[in-house]
Amino acid sequence: MPGSTRAMAVCTVCGLVAATAYTVALGGNGWVWFLWVVLALLTLGVATARRV
């Protein structure tokens, strides 16, 4: 996995931790989870595109 893809994956995992902490501390927010899903899909797309 190239450096940029790895960095994006790390940001996605950190975003998951942050979204979970936000939900636990302040309650659920659909936008937080929507943005995390978008980030995860972008990361998946970049990782898939790099393999081709």
mmCIF file of C-alpha atoms in Angstrom:
data_model
loop_
_atom_site.group_PDB
_atom_site.id
_atom_site.type_symbol
_atom_site.label_atom_id
_atom_site.label_comp_id
_atom_site.label_asym_id
_atom_site.label_seq_id
_atom_site.Cartn_x
_atom_site.Cartn_y
_atom_site.Cartn_z
ATOM 1 C CA MET A 1 0.000 0.000 0.000
ATOM 2 C CA PRO A 2 1.564 3.321 -1.046
ATOM 3 C CA GLY A 3 2.146 6.043 1.526
ATOM 4 C CA SER A 4 -0.790 8.240 0.523
ATOM 5 C CA THR A 5 -3.230 5.333 0.635
ATOM 6 C CA ARG A 6 -1.896 4.242 4.007
ATOM 7 C CA ALA A 7 -2.250 7.788 5.352
ATOM 8 C CA MET A 8 -5.822 7.928 4.093
ATOM 9 C CA ALA A 9 -6.568 4.594 5.785
ATOM 10 C CA VAL A 10 -5.129 5.894 9.056
ATOM 11 C CA CYS A 11 -7.295 9.016 8.779
ATOM 12 C CA THR A 12 -10.337 6.818 8.164
ATOM 13 C CA VAL A 13 -9.651 4.752 11.279
ATOM 14 C CA CYS A 14 -9.038 7.914 13.319
ATOM 15 C CA GLY A 15 -12.293 9.302 11.953
ATOM 16 C CA LEU A 16 -14.100 6.163 13.085
ATOM 17 C CA VAL A 17 -12.689 6.568 16.583
ATOM 18 C CA ALA A 18 -13.630 10.252 16.625
ATOM 19 C CA ALA A 19 -17.180 9.574 15.355
ATOM 20 C CA THR A 20 -17.659 6.870 17.966
ATOM 21 C CA ALA A 21 -16.349 9.126 20.751
ATOM 22 C CA TYR A 22 -18.605 11.961 19.577
ATOM 23 C CA THR A 23 -21.622 9.654 19.567
ATOM 24 C CA VAL A 24 -20.849 8.343 23.045
ATOM 25 C CA ALA A 25 -20.180 11.804 24.500
ATOM 26 C CA LEU A 26 -22.826 13.936 22.792
ATOM 27 C CA GLY A 27 -25.308 11.526 21.263
ATOM 28 C CA GLY A 28 -25.820 10.343 17.716
ATOM 29 C CA ASN A 29 -25.515 12.693 14.776
ATOM 30 C CA GLY A 30 -26.348 11.410 11.323
ATOM 31 C CA TRP A 31 -24.041 13.865 9.569
ATOM 32 C CA VAL A 32 -20.994 12.641 11.473
ATOM 33 C CA TRP A 33 -21.654 9.065 10.407
ATOM 34 C CA PHE A 34 -22.554 10.093 6.856
ATOM 35 C CA LEU A 35 -19.243 11.926 6.505
ATOM 36 C CA TRP A 36 -17.356 8.960 7.924
ATOM 37 C CA VAL A 37 -19.030 6.613 5.418
ATOM 38 C CA VAL A 38 -18.079 8.976 2.584
ATOM 39 C CA LEU A 39 -14.475 9.017 3.828
ATOM 40 C CA ALA A 40 -14.434 5.225 4.101
ATOM 41 C CA LEU A 41 -15.795 4.840 0.556
ATOM 42 C CA LEU A 42 -13.202 7.276 -0.778
ATOM 43 C CA THR A 43 -10.456 5.339 0.979
ATOM 44 C CA LEU A 44 -11.756 2.080 -0.456
ATOM 45 C CA GLY A 45 -11.889 3.646 -3.924
ATOM 46 C CA VAL A 46 -8.326 4.943 -3.691
ATOM 47 C CA ALA A 47 -7.041 1.586 -2.422
ATOM 48 C CA THR A 48 -8.839 -0.234 -5.248
ATOM 49 C CA ALA A 49 -7.643 2.198 -7.909
ATOM 50 C CA ARG A 50 -4.023 1.835 -6.770
ATOM 51 C CA ARG A 51 -4.148 -1.944 -7.311
ATOM 52 C CA VAL A 52 -5.191 -1.654 -10.964
#
